[in-house]
Amino acid sequence: MPDSGAPSGPGDAVDPEEVRLLRARVAALETGLDTVRAALPAAAPAPGPADGPARHRARSLLATVLVVLGCLLAPLSVVAAWSAELVGDTGRYVDTVRPLASDPDIQNAVADAVSDAVVSRLDLPVLLQSAAPAQRPLLEQALGALGEPLQDAVRSFVHDKARAVVASAAFQRIWADANRRVHDTLDKALTGSGDGAVKLEKDSVTLDLAPVVEDVKDRLADDGLTVARRIPTLHTDFTLVRSDDIGRIRTYVRLLKLAGLWLPVVAVLLVAAGVLLAGRRRRALIASALAFAVTTLLLGVALSVFRVVYLDALPAGVSQPAAGAVYDTLTRFLRTSVRVVVALGVTVAVAAWLTGPGRAAGLVRHLWHSGIAAVRAAAGHAGLRTGPVGPFVRRFRPWITWTLVGATVLTCLLWPYPTGWVVIGLALTLLFALSVADFLAADDADPGSEADSGSGSAKEVRV
């Protein structure tokens, strides 16, 4: 401000006293501001430049820990669900192993075991005694030279009857009943629980094939080999599960069985909490969903590796094709669950990416809406009108979208035993439903009415 005011106009002058008063007020204001600035750090210290980043790093670290814990629990949660559904439920177990009765490797192994048991109890001299008296000396004389061929013929005959039995509907019933009785043994083998009278021998879970042997004996007798009726009841065991490590893994499987379906819930909640704490939630959701899928996929790889190790460790007397069929059947639910989690994780990651602000995601959305707009324009040219449905969908479109998403999630949760294809099918169904909603929500300014009235104006469809 100048020391002396220059005239602002003809005949006007600045009062020196007024200028002095204004300068005094400005000086007082500046002094007051300096006092306030000096008092602020002591009274209420403002956050320093390092406090914000430190708090952000702490939240990011906690979010990362929660996500990692949830992803590590992912494969364990799948095993826990398997333990609760298969090992802990007799009906579910029987339904799982029932198709094994029709497996060719199982049928061959059972027929071999039954044939060996029956042939070992057939005495060829007794068979000769059942022959006609006139032919008996000749047969006894030829026994020395024809002993081996005769034994092979008898074995082949018995094996054919055993194959006929295991291929019949009766074997399906015998197999299901035997597995229902042996389920307690399997439960005890894998969890240590179950009836105290159940005993494990040599870390094996076996089926008693005595009913199959009885059916074979009856068929042999009906076909002329009546001496088969003299064979006493044979309790032939068929090995379902055998491993020297059953005792070692029993404790872990029992704990997972007790965890049951709660462990998957805990894993999902941990990941969800980590995503909510993250600074960039969308990026955290994509990374968490993919990590959840990858860790679960590692369980599938481990199942394949353990299959080879398990079969190589079996003793020579156990049929490896049959043991492989049993292993594949018992782990089928595990493999299906792995595919479900992987498909779900990839689906969530793709959905989060497509709804994000990325350039590529924006291009995909633009192509999507352009396609819907093109279809809507073609429908408008064809005279299709949505009537009151269009304004209704436009008005409540957010609610309709979230209702469709919620219905899809609820369907997936309530599906009895979903598979990976079920998850993909639900995702595609949701995509189709959203495209229909997008089509109906397109704002047609009823361009067809002008054409219908003879104005001849161009039709326009706005999305």
GROMACS .gro file of C-alpha atoms in nm:
model
  463
    1MET     CA    1   0.000   0.000   0.000
    2PRO     CA    2   0.151   0.340  -0.090
    3ASP     CA    3   0.252   0.578   0.187
    4SER     CA    4   0.043   0.866   0.054
    5GLY     CA    5  -0.269   0.810  -0.140
    6ALA     CA    6  -0.286   0.960  -0.485
    7PRO     CA    7  -0.606   1.125  -0.581
    8SER     CA    8  -0.847   0.876  -0.726
    9GLY     CA    9  -1.034   1.133  -0.910
   10PRO     CA   10  -1.063   1.505  -0.962
   11GLY     CA   11  -1.106   1.675  -0.633
   12ASP     CA   12  -1.073   1.352  -0.419
   13ALA     CA   13  -0.798   1.307  -0.150
   14VAL     CA   14  -0.705   1.024   0.088
   15ASP     CA   15  -0.732   1.092   0.460
   16PRO     CA   16  -0.392   1.013   0.626
   17GLU     CA   17  -0.564   0.913   0.950
   18GLU     CA   18  -0.775   0.654   0.773
   19VAL     CA   19  -0.466   0.507   0.610
   20ARG     CA   20  -0.296   0.480   0.948
   21LEU     CA   21  -0.595   0.297   1.099
   22LEU     CA   22  -0.604   0.049   0.811
   23ARG     CA   23  -0.232  -0.025   0.851
   24ALA     CA   24  -0.280  -0.087   1.222
   25ARG     CA   25  -0.561  -0.333   1.158
   26VAL     CA   26  -0.358  -0.527   0.900
   27ALA     CA   27  -0.064  -0.551   1.141
   28ALA     CA   28  -0.295  -0.680   1.415
   29LEU     CA   29  -0.439  -0.943   1.186
   30GLU     CA   30  -0.092  -1.064   1.081
   31THR     CA   31   0.017  -1.084   1.443
   32GLY     CA   32  -0.293  -1.288   1.531
   33LEU     CA   33  -0.231  -1.533   1.243
   34ASP     CA   34   0.129  -1.584   1.357
   35THR     CA   35   0.004  -1.658   1.708
   36VAL     CA   36  -0.248  -1.913   1.581
   37ARG     CA   37   0.014  -2.087   1.366
   38ALA     CA   38   0.250  -2.111   1.662
   39ALA     CA   39  -0.023  -2.252   1.886
   40LEU     CA   40  -0.157  -2.520   1.647
   41PRO     CA   41   0.124  -2.779   1.683
   42ALA     CA   42   0.108  -2.764   2.063
   43ALA     CA   43  -0.272  -2.776   2.095
   44ALA     CA   44  -0.367  -3.019   1.817
   45PRO     CA   45  -0.073  -3.154   1.621
   46ALA     CA   46  -0.156  -3.220   1.262
   47PRO     CA   47  -0.071  -3.563   1.125
   48GLY     CA   48   0.279  -3.576   0.992
   49PRO     CA   49   0.354  -3.680   0.638
   50ALA     CA   50   0.473  -4.026   0.751
   51ASP     CA   51   0.166  -4.115   0.963
   52GLY     CA   52  -0.070  -4.173   0.667
   53PRO     CA   53   0.163  -4.407   0.474
   54ALA     CA   54   0.245  -4.598   0.795
   55ARG     CA   55  -0.120  -4.661   0.866
   56HIS     CA   56  -0.175  -4.762   0.503
   57ARG     CA   57   0.115  -5.007   0.517
   58ALA     CA   58  -0.023  -5.163   0.835
   59ARG     CA   59  -0.365  -5.216   0.675
   60SER     CA   60  -0.208  -5.356   0.361
   61LEU     CA   61   0.004  -5.597   0.565
   62LEU     CA   62  -0.298  -5.716   0.763
   63ALA     CA   63  -0.500  -5.756   0.444
   64THR     CA   64  -0.221  -5.962   0.288
   65VAL     CA   65  -0.195  -6.187   0.594
   66LEU     CA   66  -0.570  -6.252   0.594
   67VAL     CA   67  -0.576  -6.331   0.222
   68VAL     CA   68  -0.276  -6.564   0.250
   69LEU     CA   69  -0.432  -6.750   0.543
   70GLY     CA   70  -0.759  -6.788   0.356
   71CYS     CA   71  -0.584  -6.917   0.044
   72LEU     CA   72  -0.378  -7.164   0.249
   73LEU     CA   73  -0.698  -7.294   0.407
   74ALA     CA   74  -0.860  -7.338   0.065
   75PRO     CA   75  -0.725  -7.689  -0.012
   76LEU     CA   76  -0.772  -7.795   0.350
   77SER     CA   77  -1.133  -7.679   0.337
   78VAL     CA   78  -1.194  -7.897   0.031
   79VAL     CA   79  -1.051  -8.200   0.214
   80ALA     CA   80  -1.260  -8.113   0.520
   81ALA     CA   81  -1.577  -8.105   0.310
   82TRP     CA   82  -1.479  -8.441   0.159
   83SER     CA   83  -1.425  -8.590   0.505
   84ALA     CA   84  -1.763  -8.467   0.625
   85GLU     CA   85  -1.956  -8.570   0.315
   86LEU     CA   86  -1.792  -8.899   0.217
   87VAL     CA   87  -1.618  -9.046   0.519
   88GLY     CA   88  -1.880  -8.931   0.768
   89ASP     CA   89  -2.194  -9.020   0.568
   90THR     CA   90  -2.263  -9.388   0.499
   91GLY     CA   91  -2.529  -9.319   0.235
   92ARG     CA   92  -2.304  -9.079   0.049
   93TYR     CA   93  -2.017  -9.328   0.063
   94VAL     CA   94  -2.230  -9.614  -0.072
   95ASP     CA   95  -2.363  -9.395  -0.354
   96THR     CA   96  -2.005  -9.302  -0.440
   97VAL     CA   97  -1.867  -9.655  -0.458
   98ARG     CA   98  -2.177  -9.818  -0.611
   99PRO     CA   99  -2.058  -9.762  -0.973
  100LEU     CA  100  -1.744  -9.964  -0.894
  101ALA     CA  101  -1.951 -10.283  -0.919
  102SER     CA  102  -1.973 -10.220  -1.294
  103ASP     CA  103  -1.606 -10.134  -1.338
  104PRO     CA  104  -1.427 -10.397  -1.553
  105ASP     CA  105  -1.108 -10.382  -1.344
  106ILE     CA  106  -1.303 -10.440  -1.022
  107GLN     CA  107  -1.498 -10.726  -1.178
  108ASN     CA  108  -1.179 -10.892  -1.303
  109ALA     CA  109  -1.009 -10.858  -0.966
  110VAL     CA  110  -1.310 -10.997  -0.778
  111ALA     CA  111  -1.347 -11.285  -1.026
  112ASP     CA  112  -0.976 -11.370  -0.988
  113ALA     CA  113  -0.996 -11.364  -0.609
  114VAL     CA  114  -1.308 -11.581  -0.600
  115SER     CA  115  -1.169 -11.825  -0.858
  116ASP     CA  116  -0.845 -11.869  -0.663
  117ALA     CA  117  -1.038 -11.932  -0.343
  118VAL     CA  118  -1.272 -12.189  -0.501
  119VAL     CA  119  -1.006 -12.372  -0.704
  120SER     CA  120  -0.781 -12.400  -0.400
  121ARG     CA  121  -1.058 -12.598  -0.226
  122LEU     CA  122  -1.142 -12.823  -0.520
  123ASP     CA  123  -0.976 -13.166  -0.488
  124LEU     CA  124  -0.929 -13.327  -0.831
  125PRO     CA  125  -0.929 -13.687  -0.696
  126VAL     CA  126  -1.267 -13.609  -0.539
  127LEU     CA  127  -1.382 -13.482  -0.875
  128LEU     CA  128  -1.273 -13.817  -1.029
  129GLN     CA  129  -1.471 -14.007  -0.768
  130SER     CA  130  -1.779 -13.831  -0.889
  131ALA     CA  131  -1.723 -13.968  -1.239
  132ALA     CA  132  -1.891 -14.283  -1.370
  133PRO     CA  133  -1.737 -14.611  -1.232
  134ALA     CA  134  -1.647 -14.734  -1.582
  135GLN     CA  135  -1.453 -14.415  -1.659
  136ARG     CA  136  -1.287 -14.371  -1.319
  137PRO     CA  137  -0.978 -14.599  -1.378
  138LEU     CA  138  -0.905 -14.429  -1.707
  139LEU     CA  139  -0.928 -14.086  -1.551
  140GLU     CA  140  -0.709 -14.190  -1.259
  141GLN     CA  141  -0.451 -14.332  -1.500
  142ALA     CA  142  -0.452 -14.011  -1.707
  143LEU     CA  143  -0.434 -13.784  -1.405
  144GLY     CA  144  -0.056 -13.791  -1.390
  145ALA     CA  145  -0.013 -13.670  -1.746
  146LEU     CA  146  -0.323 -13.448  -1.762
  147GLY     CA  147  -0.306 -13.302  -1.412
  148GLU     CA  148  -0.197 -12.956  -1.515
  149PRO     CA  149  -0.424 -12.930  -1.821
  150LEU     CA  150  -0.713 -13.056  -1.609
  151GLN     CA  151  -0.641 -12.799  -1.340
  152ASP     CA  152  -0.627 -12.525  -1.601
  153ALA     CA  153  -0.956 -12.640  -1.747
  154VAL     CA  154  -1.121 -12.645  -1.404
  155ARG     CA  155  -0.978 -12.301  -1.321
  156SER     CA  156  -1.107 -12.159  -1.650
  157PHE     CA  157  -1.448 -12.313  -1.585
  158VAL     CA  158  -1.466 -12.167  -1.234
  159HIS     CA  159  -1.341 -11.828  -1.353
  160ASP     CA  160  -1.612 -11.811  -1.619
  161LYS     CA  161  -1.876 -11.874  -1.353
  162ALA     CA  162  -1.721 -11.610  -1.128
  163ARG     CA  163  -1.722 -11.360  -1.414
  164ALA     CA  164  -2.089 -11.437  -1.478
  165VAL     CA  165  -2.169 -11.372  -1.112
  166VAL     CA  166  -1.985 -11.038  -1.088
  167ALA     CA  167  -2.151 -10.924  -1.411
  168SER     CA  168  -2.500 -10.996  -1.275
  169ALA     CA  169  -2.739 -10.764  -1.094
  170ALA     CA  170  -2.695 -10.972  -0.780
  171PHE     CA  171  -2.334 -10.856  -0.752
  172GLN     CA  172  -2.449 -10.494  -0.760
  173ARG     CA  173  -2.659 -10.561  -0.450
  174ILE     CA  174  -2.385 -10.761  -0.280
  175TRP     CA  175  -2.132 -10.487  -0.348
  176ALA     CA  176  -2.355 -10.212  -0.207
  177ASP     CA  177  -2.442 -10.414   0.106
  178ALA     CA  178  -2.078 -10.507   0.168
  179ASN     CA  179  -1.964 -10.147   0.135
  180ARG     CA  180  -2.238 -10.032   0.368
  181ARG     CA  181  -2.109 -10.273   0.630
  182VAL     CA  182  -1.745 -10.180   0.571
  183HIS     CA  183  -1.802  -9.804   0.593
  184ASP     CA  184  -1.744  -9.808   0.969
  185THR     CA  185  -1.408  -9.969   0.903
  186LEU     CA  186  -1.317  -9.701   0.653
  187ASP     CA  187  -1.427  -9.432   0.896
  188LYS     CA  188  -1.210  -9.584   1.165
  189ALA     CA  189  -0.920  -9.624   0.923
  190LEU     CA  190  -0.920  -9.258   0.822
  191THR     CA  191  -1.039  -9.086   1.141
  192GLY     CA  192  -0.977  -9.327   1.428
  193SER     CA  193  -1.343  -9.309   1.527
  194GLY     CA  194  -1.616  -9.566   1.487
  195ASP     CA  195  -1.726  -9.883   1.659
  196GLY     CA  196  -1.472 -10.025   1.903
  197ALA     CA  197  -1.535 -10.374   1.768
  198VAL     CA  198  -1.407 -10.273   1.426
  199LYS     CA  199  -1.052 -10.386   1.373
  200LEU     CA  200  -0.797 -10.290   1.115
  201GLU     CA  201  -0.553 -10.555   1.003
  202LYS     CA  202  -0.231 -10.452   0.831
  203ASP     CA  203  -0.369 -10.102   0.770
  204SER     CA  204  -0.620 -10.239   0.519
  205VAL     CA  205  -0.991 -10.196   0.460
  206THR     CA  206  -1.128 -10.510   0.296
  207LEU     CA  207  -1.458 -10.647   0.167
  208ASP     CA  208  -1.572 -10.999   0.248
  209LEU     CA  209  -1.656 -11.178  -0.079
  210ALA     CA  210  -1.825 -11.476   0.089
  211PRO     CA  211  -2.166 -11.404  -0.074
  212VAL     CA  212  -2.002 -11.397  -0.416
  213VAL     CA  213  -1.829 -11.730  -0.346
  214GLU     CA  214  -2.163 -11.884  -0.248
  215ASP     CA  215  -2.320 -11.771  -0.575
  216VAL     CA  216  -2.029 -11.917  -0.771
  217LYS     CA  217  -2.059 -12.248  -0.587
  218ASP     CA  218  -2.430 -12.267  -0.669
  219ARG     CA  219  -2.367 -12.201  -1.037
  220LEU     CA  220  -2.092 -12.462  -1.051
  221ALA     CA  221  -2.324 -12.719  -0.891
  222ASP     CA  222  -2.607 -12.632  -1.127
  223ASP     CA  223  -2.373 -12.685  -1.424
  224GLY     CA  224  -2.272 -13.034  -1.308
  225LEU     CA  225  -1.980 -12.968  -1.075
  226THR     CA  226  -2.176 -13.089  -0.772
  227VAL     CA  227  -1.861 -13.131  -0.564
  228ALA     CA  228  -1.854 -12.751  -0.531
  229ARG     CA  229  -2.136 -12.779  -0.278
  230ARG     CA  230  -1.896 -12.953  -0.040
  231ILE     CA  231  -1.667 -12.648  -0.024
  232PRO     CA  232  -1.714 -12.482   0.314
  233THR     CA  233  -1.795 -12.115   0.348
  234LEU     CA  234  -1.498 -11.911   0.229
  235HIS     CA  235  -1.434 -11.561   0.362
  236THR     CA  236  -1.228 -11.410   0.084
  237ASP     CA  237  -1.111 -11.055   0.140
  238PHE     CA  238  -1.098 -10.791  -0.133
  239THR     CA  239  -0.875 -10.493  -0.045
  240LEU     CA  240  -1.034 -10.153  -0.087
  241VAL     CA  241  -0.778  -9.932   0.087
  242ARG     CA  242  -0.433 -10.026   0.208
  243SER     CA  243  -0.152  -9.798   0.317
  244ASP     CA  244   0.118  -9.810   0.581
  245ASP     CA  245   0.062  -9.436   0.634
  246ILE     CA  246  -0.302  -9.464   0.742
  247GLY     CA  247  -0.206  -9.437   1.107
  248ARG     CA  248   0.004  -9.128   1.038
  249ILE     CA  249  -0.263  -8.933   0.847
  250ARG     CA  250  -0.552  -9.051   1.065
  251THR     CA  251  -0.521  -8.762   1.313
  252TYR     CA  252  -0.518  -8.496   1.043
  253VAL     CA  253  -0.817  -8.640   0.859
  254ARG     CA  254  -1.008  -8.666   1.186
  255LEU     CA  255  -0.944  -8.299   1.261
  256LEU     CA  256  -1.056  -8.203   0.912
  257LYS     CA  257  -1.369  -8.413   0.954
  258LEU     CA  258  -1.449  -8.231   1.278
  259ALA     CA  259  -1.396  -7.899   1.100
  260GLY     CA  260  -1.644  -8.013   0.836
  261LEU     CA  261  -1.812  -7.741   0.635
  262TRP     CA  262  -1.704  -7.466   0.876
  263LEU     CA  263  -1.350  -7.456   0.742
  264PRO     CA  264  -1.456  -7.345   0.391
  265VAL     CA  265  -1.665  -7.069   0.550
  266VAL     CA  266  -1.369  -6.952   0.757
  267ALA     CA  267  -1.142  -6.952   0.449
  268VAL     CA  268  -1.388  -6.740   0.249
  269LEU     CA  269  -1.441  -6.498   0.538
  270LEU     CA  270  -1.067  -6.450   0.581
  271VAL     CA  271  -1.024  -6.368   0.213
  272ALA     CA  272  -1.327  -6.136   0.219
  273ALA     CA  273  -1.189  -5.951   0.522
  274GLY     CA  274  -0.853  -5.911   0.351
  275VAL     CA  275  -1.017  -5.768   0.040
  276LEU     CA  276  -1.221  -5.519   0.247
  277LEU     CA  277  -0.909  -5.399   0.430
  278ALA     CA  278  -0.705  -5.359   0.112
  279GLY     CA  279  -0.653  -5.013  -0.030
  280ARG     CA  280  -0.732  -5.120  -0.386
  281ARG     CA  281  -1.016  -5.359  -0.329
  282ARG     CA  282  -1.085  -5.453  -0.687
  283ARG     CA  283  -0.723  -5.544  -0.750
  284ALA     CA  284  -0.715  -5.732  -0.419
  285LEU     CA  285  -1.031  -5.922  -0.514
  286ILE     CA  286  -0.883  -6.029  -0.847
  287ALA     CA  287  -0.556  -6.140  -0.690
  288SER     CA  288  -0.733  -6.321  -0.402
  289ALA     CA  289  -0.973  -6.506  -0.631
  290LEU     CA  290  -0.688  -6.625  -0.854
  291ALA     CA  291  -0.473  -6.723  -0.554
  292PHE     CA  292  -0.766  -6.915  -0.404
  293ALA     CA  293  -0.806  -7.103  -0.732
  294VAL     CA  294  -0.433  -7.174  -0.768
  295THR     CA  295  -0.388  -7.312  -0.415
  296THR     CA  296  -0.689  -7.538  -0.465
  297LEU     CA  297  -0.552  -7.648  -0.802
  298LEU     CA  298  -0.236  -7.759  -0.621
  299LEU     CA  299  -0.453  -8.002  -0.426
  300GLY     CA  300  -0.563  -8.158  -0.754
  301VAL     CA  301  -0.200  -8.194  -0.859
  302ALA     CA  302  -0.117  -8.352  -0.522
  303LEU     CA  303  -0.399  -8.605  -0.566
  304SER     CA  304  -0.254  -8.713  -0.901
  305VAL     CA  305   0.097  -8.743  -0.758
  306PHE     CA  306  -0.021  -8.935  -0.452
  307ARG     CA  307  -0.211  -9.177  -0.676
  308VAL     CA  308   0.113  -9.289  -0.839
  309VAL     CA  309   0.289  -9.318  -0.503
  310TYR     CA  310  -0.003  -9.510  -0.350
  311LEU     CA  311  -0.026  -9.765  -0.632
  312ASP     CA  312   0.351  -9.822  -0.637
  313ALA     CA  313   0.347  -9.898  -0.264
  314LEU     CA  314   0.082 -10.171  -0.292
  315PRO     CA  315   0.194 -10.532  -0.240
  316ALA     CA  316   0.219 -10.767  -0.534
  317GLY     CA  317  -0.104 -10.951  -0.448
  318VAL     CA  318  -0.324 -10.644  -0.490
  319SER     CA  319  -0.457 -10.564  -0.837
  320GLN     CA  320  -0.325 -10.222  -0.931
  321PRO     CA  321  -0.597 -10.149  -1.193
  322ALA     CA  322  -0.866 -10.229  -0.936
  323ALA     CA  323  -0.690 -10.027  -0.666
  324GLY     CA  324  -0.660  -9.736  -0.909
  325ALA     CA  325  -1.032  -9.755  -0.983
  326VAL     CA  326  -1.111  -9.749  -0.610
  327TYR     CA  327  -0.876  -9.455  -0.552
  328ASP     CA  328  -1.027  -9.258  -0.840
  329THR     CA  329  -1.378  -9.323  -0.713
  330LEU     CA  330  -1.305  -9.229  -0.352
  331THR     CA  331  -1.129  -8.907  -0.460
  332ARG     CA  332  -1.386  -8.817  -0.725
  333PHE     CA  333  -1.565  -8.578  -0.490
  334LEU     CA  334  -1.231  -8.414  -0.408
  335ARG     CA  335  -1.145  -8.365  -0.774
  336THR     CA  336  -1.491  -8.229  -0.846
  337SER     CA  337  -1.460  -7.984  -0.558
  338VAL     CA  338  -1.120  -7.871  -0.690
  339ARG     CA  339  -1.273  -7.799  -1.031
  340VAL     CA  340  -1.563  -7.611  -0.869
  341VAL     CA  341  -1.334  -7.386  -0.664
  342VAL     CA  342  -1.102  -7.320  -0.958
  343ALA     CA  343  -1.394  -7.234  -1.187
  344LEU     CA  344  -1.550  -7.013  -0.921
  345GLY     CA  345  -1.223  -6.831  -0.849
  346VAL     CA  346  -1.155  -6.763  -1.216
  347THR     CA  347  -1.516  -6.649  -1.269
  348VAL     CA  348  -1.499  -6.402  -0.980
  349ALA     CA  349  -1.162  -6.269  -1.099
  350VAL     CA  350  -1.288  -6.218  -1.455
  351ALA     CA  351  -1.607  -6.051  -1.332
  352ALA     CA  352  -1.410  -5.814  -1.108
  353TRP     CA  353  -1.174  -5.730  -1.393
  354LEU     CA  354  -1.454  -5.667  -1.644
  355THR     CA  355  -1.630  -5.426  -1.410
  356GLY     CA  356  -1.309  -5.234  -1.338
  357PRO     CA  357  -1.180  -4.907  -1.484
  358GLY     CA  358  -0.907  -5.066  -1.693
  359ARG     CA  359  -0.872  -4.973  -2.058
  360ALA     CA  360  -0.905  -5.331  -2.182
  361ALA     CA  361  -1.206  -5.393  -1.958
  362GLY     CA  362  -1.364  -5.071  -2.085
  363LEU     CA  363  -1.310  -5.187  -2.444
  364VAL     CA  364  -1.480  -5.520  -2.368
  365ARG     CA  365  -1.774  -5.341  -2.209
  366HIS     CA  366  -1.795  -5.105  -2.507
  367LEU     CA  367  -1.807  -5.399  -2.746
  368TRP     CA  368  -2.071  -5.562  -2.528
  369HIS     CA  369  -2.297  -5.256  -2.524
  370SER     CA  370  -2.236  -5.197  -2.894
  371GLY     CA  371  -2.354  -5.548  -2.969
  372ILE     CA  372  -2.665  -5.503  -2.755
  373ALA     CA  373  -2.731  -5.171  -2.925
  374ALA     CA  374  -2.700  -5.330  -3.269
  375VAL     CA  375  -2.947  -5.604  -3.176
  376ARG     CA  376  -3.180  -5.345  -3.025
  377ALA     CA  377  -3.160  -5.133  -3.340
  378ALA     CA  378  -3.242  -5.433  -3.558
  379ALA     CA  379  -3.536  -5.514  -3.333
  380GLY     CA  380  -3.654  -5.154  -3.354
  381HIS     CA  381  -3.639  -5.160  -3.733
  382ALA     CA  382  -3.842  -5.479  -3.725
  383GLY     CA  383  -4.110  -5.302  -3.521
  384LEU     CA  384  -4.037  -5.462  -3.183
  385ARG     CA  385  -4.141  -5.249  -2.887
  386THR     CA  386  -4.088  -5.321  -2.521
  387GLY     CA  387  -4.397  -5.131  -2.410
  388PRO     CA  388  -4.412  -5.061  -2.036
  389VAL     CA  389  -4.145  -5.326  -1.968
  390GLY     CA  390  -3.864  -5.105  -2.098
  391PRO     CA  391  -3.926  -4.809  -1.866
  392PHE     CA  392  -3.973  -5.046  -1.572
  393VAL     CA  393  -3.639  -5.220  -1.637
  394ARG     CA  394  -3.464  -4.884  -1.684
  395ARG     CA  395  -3.605  -4.756  -1.357
  396PHE     CA  396  -3.518  -5.059  -1.146
  397ARG     CA  397  -3.213  -5.177  -1.340
  398PRO     CA  398  -2.970  -5.173  -1.043
  399TRP     CA  399  -3.213  -5.376  -0.835
  400ILE     CA  400  -3.270  -5.621  -1.119
  401THR     CA  401  -2.896  -5.662  -1.172
  402TRP     CA  402  -2.822  -5.735  -0.806
  403THR     CA  403  -3.125  -5.964  -0.784
  404LEU     CA  404  -2.993  -6.170  -1.075
  405VAL     CA  405  -2.646  -6.185  -0.920
  406GLY     CA  406  -2.787  -6.283  -0.580
  407ALA     CA  407  -3.009  -6.551  -0.732
  408THR     CA  408  -2.710  -6.698  -0.917
  409VAL     CA  409  -2.496  -6.707  -0.602
  410LEU     CA  410  -2.781  -6.860  -0.400
  411THR     CA  411  -2.838  -7.125  -0.666
  412CYS     CA  412  -2.471  -7.218  -0.659
  413LEU     CA  413  -2.475  -7.242  -0.279
  414LEU     CA  414  -2.792  -7.453  -0.267
  415TRP     CA  415  -2.690  -7.687  -0.552
  416PRO     CA  416  -2.655  -8.034  -0.389
  417TYR     CA  417  -2.323  -8.132  -0.545
  418PRO     CA  418  -2.212  -7.869  -0.796
  419THR     CA  419  -1.942  -7.934  -1.052
  420GLY     CA  420  -1.713  -7.705  -1.243
  421TRP     CA  421  -1.950  -7.715  -1.539
  422VAL     CA  422  -2.237  -7.614  -1.311
  423VAL     CA  423  -2.044  -7.303  -1.207
  424ILE     CA  424  -1.964  -7.217  -1.569
  425GLY     CA  425  -2.324  -7.282  -1.671
  426LEU     CA  426  -2.458  -7.054  -1.397
  427ALA     CA  427  -2.211  -6.782  -1.497
  428LEU     CA  428  -2.321  -6.803  -1.862
  429THR     CA  429  -2.687  -6.801  -1.756
  430LEU     CA  430  -2.626  -6.487  -1.552
  431LEU     CA  431  -2.450  -6.328  -1.848
  432PHE     CA  432  -2.746  -6.407  -2.072
  433ALA     CA  433  -2.993  -6.268  -1.816
  434LEU     CA  434  -2.790  -5.947  -1.786
  435SER     CA  435  -2.783  -5.913  -2.164
  436VAL     CA  436  -3.164  -5.945  -2.174
  437ALA     CA  437  -3.193  -5.678  -1.904
  438ASP     CA  438  -2.955  -5.456  -2.102
  439PHE     CA  439  -3.164  -5.511  -2.414
  440LEU     CA  440  -3.489  -5.425  -2.239
  441ALA     CA  441  -3.339  -5.124  -2.064
  442ALA     CA  442  -3.238  -4.963  -2.395
  443ASP     CA  443  -3.418  -4.632  -2.434
  444ASP     CA  444  -3.611  -4.640  -2.759
  445ALA     CA  445  -3.768  -4.305  -2.809
  446ASP     CA  446  -4.036  -4.494  -2.999
  447PRO     CA  447  -3.876  -4.404  -3.332
  448GLY     CA  448  -4.099  -4.649  -3.505
  449SER     CA  449  -4.403  -4.437  -3.430
  450GLU     CA  450  -4.277  -4.165  -3.660
  451ALA     CA  451  -4.220  -4.414  -3.937
  452ASP     CA  452  -4.560  -4.566  -3.876
  453SER     CA  453  -4.718  -4.222  -3.903
  454GLY     CA  454  -4.552  -4.166  -4.241
  455SER     CA  455  -4.291  -3.912  -4.134
  456GLY     CA  456  -4.014  -4.124  -4.278
  457SER     CA  457  -3.762  -4.003  -4.022
  458ALA     CA  458  -3.464  -4.217  -3.937
  459LYS     CA  459  -3.496  -4.458  -3.645
  460GLU     CA  460  -3.255  -4.426  -3.355
  461VAL     CA  461  -3.191  -4.664  -3.069
  462ARG     CA  462  -3.009  -4.526  -2.770
  463VAL     CA  463  -2.842  -4.756  -2.513
   0.00000   0.00000   0.00000
